[in-house]
Amino acid sequence: MNLRNILVTSALTIIFLNGCEYTPTGTNHREIIIEEPSISININNAVEEIYVWGTKQMDYSFSLENRSLELVEFYLGDDLIYTSGQAQGSFFFNSKQYPSATYLFSIFGYANSGTGSLADIFGAEKLIFELAIPCIIDNEPPAPIEFVDISVSNNQLSLMWNKYNGGPFMRYRLMRGKNVGTSYMSETEIATLGNPMDTVFIDPSYLGGDAYYRIILVTENGPGMGDFFHFQTAKPGFLDTQDIYLSAIELRWNACTFEQNFGRYTLYRDGDKIFETTDMLDTVVIDNSAQFGDEIEYILETKPEVLGSPIFSVLDTIEKFIGVRTENLSKLVYNESLGSFYTYSYGELRRLEAGTFQTLASLPIESEAAYFCFGISPNGEIAYLLRFWQDQGYLLKVDPLSLSVEEIFTTNSLLGYNGRGMNNGISVSNTNSIAFPSFRETNNQNWGAGVVLLDMNDPVWYETFNQGYATIATISGDGQYLIAYESLYSIGDHTRTLIANLGGPGIFRDDGSQLIVINANNISVYQSSGFLNIREIATPELLRYPMMDPATGYLGGHCRENEKYLIYNLDSGVRLFEIPVQSFGRYSLYHSNLYCNNFYLPLPDSEND
Amino acid sequence: MMKMKFYHLIFVFGLVPILYANNFSQLSIRASIGQGSYKMTDLHDLLDEIIGDYAAEGIALEATSDFPAYYTTQIQLLKYITPKYQIGLVWQHRSTGARLHYSDYSGSILIDIFVNSEAAGFKNIWTVSNRGKLKFESYLQLSGIFSNLHFSNEITVFDEGLKDEFTLKSIGIGIEPGISTTAVLSRLSISLNLGFQQCFSRPLHFTSNKEATLRVHNREATADWSGPRTGVSVGFSF
């Protein structure tokens, strides 16, 4: 065997040894069916939009069907605001760094694909999901909400408004207002409702009348101030009633109809409480302490059972008075013979028909009112007036019916000084004599006050009573007597003779045949001739400003201490009327009426007369 | 692919002097092909461990090949010392392997383990009886075993791929008793043999670092070629 064969054999051996090399084979391929993933994304339970205000906690969760979330990114617009690797969690979003507007809130999430494939396992295959939802950032105060209905049902006031559907709700504040003046509304909170679903409120404070309501919607972004809504129903208020009393005032009012809310009535007279009741149907009060001579302000306050704020009280005011209101009859003079009143006001002397107060005649005449005096003789035929104008005193004789001026004198021409009359007026006799208290200031000499007696048939002045203070000067109708300075004089031909010191004011009865003297506790009736005492009538106190009604002959006077006006029948000595009056005021008894200011009280026929 | 290896050259250049030294007298050469089944306990465990590891990741790797029985080739150079006793050199080559595979629409994982060995040693053959042209023999083969394990792991996901491979080696010894029958046809002979090889190997270690060994289930792994052997050989007597 040669070498060549050996080598060939060796080569074949090597080939043989290595000719059957094993090679692993086989495959294991899996078919994977990829199903559409079902993923749910929740962000603050929002459905169509996210409403954000202030710093908002954003709660999120993702249901990924056994997939593992790797990363989720939250964007507001293009701004990345939060990232997380958790499928559920929350974060705080400060919306105040963005202007209030609607943005796009986007969520981008990355999870494994969940197919179970190699790529899924090795992270080369991802499931990417996203959600875009409008995000409304609202950091502005809310728009106010208004009432949709305010009505009364079952005697209760029901307020209803639209539910607030916006964000950061905190509460409804229900306010009730009341006009204070013309431009200011005082308001009080009557309810706070913390549930936005509460949109109806029964007002337990409403008792009728005017009420103003509004809702303040309070949110975390501030309040939304609603406008006041005015609501009105009939309120508990005074009814017009006619007085039927000489010494009392009847007050009636319509009852409150809100029985559930009613608390009490309180009645005030000139600011003082005079009546209170919790009986809703007790609506009549007779005020027995009312006084004649001025109007009285009554206030009816109706208060609710609950809620003590004063603005919930319903107030009604009425001016009531005893008697009848008329025009202001200042410087009133009455003449029974003519059935006329004379009054001076606003620069005009007028003659009025008694009973109707119809103007029968008038005379424009300028005078300082304080010094204007008018007098008429009892028979109604002679009338004089004193005026003082531009520092000059005048005496005018006027026609009692037409008030036309018949004669004009200056006081200086009659008296020798620039005299003027006093409030107490002029007394005129049927014989054309006059007497009046006079005031003079012509010079320091003879300065003061006195009484002037003039016979106008032959006017001669003489100074009789310069005692330095004013008084009442009354001349009898027949012209024979004069009362001045609480003394009785007889009048002769330019003479006067003292008959008696009366000790009190005196007035003539009839034409002067009788004399009535008023003392501290009695009324004395005298026969003028001879000053003979006829009758004494006891009085509780001094009757001030005594006056005899020419129509009835009754004597009336003002008892200041007892605040009464007493009227007596001089013939019988019976006290006919006791009328409550105020301690101040000037009262006049004319024509069966008691007058004061712009009121008069018709006196009924006396049964005792 | 067949490759010329260093020990092949040693075999060839060792065989030539032997043949010349003996002047080819009483020499025969046999080429044998057979089939061997291999125990490979540690490598089976290695497969189980890999499958388990991937299963934990959710990947259902499956062993499509699992160190199956495979062909063995063997060259024997024998010399009759006595009429009933032969001794000679033997060179044996064998290979097997395993594949773990998984694929879906997105990619694949392919793990191939190829393991082979060269066994060189001595073979003693005793002729038990002659029945005409048939001889019944028993044999005992002692050999050193040089094992190679090539591991490759290729992961492909979509268009991206990653491949990792390394080679391990180990040495061991094997002893194979067996019986055979040979039909002698002039200079040619045909033999059938049946035996069992028991192997004892050192742990598989990396080629770059002999201290780094393959560990499976926390123990050093070996390539255990133990198993029954069958084969048929064709001999030529010089």
PDB file of N, CA and C in Angstrom, chain A residues 190 386 412:
ATOM      1  N   ILE A 190     -81.815  86.035  55.288  1.00  0.00           N
ATOM      2  CA  ILE A 190     -82.882  85.260  55.921  1.00  0.00           C
ATOM      3  C   ILE A 190     -82.633  83.771  55.811  1.00  0.00           C
ATOM      4  N   LEU A 386    -106.535 146.403  62.799  1.00  0.00           N
ATOM      5  CA  LEU A 386    -105.249 147.057  63.017  1.00  0.00           C
ATOM      6  C   LEU A 386    -104.204 146.322  62.180  1.00  0.00           C
ATOM      7  N   ASN A 412    -100.596 156.837  64.693  1.00  0.00           N
ATOM      8  CA  ASN A 412     -99.933 158.054  65.138  1.00  0.00           C
ATOM      9  C   ASN A 412    -100.899 159.236  65.140  1.00  0.00           C
TER      10      ASN A 412
END
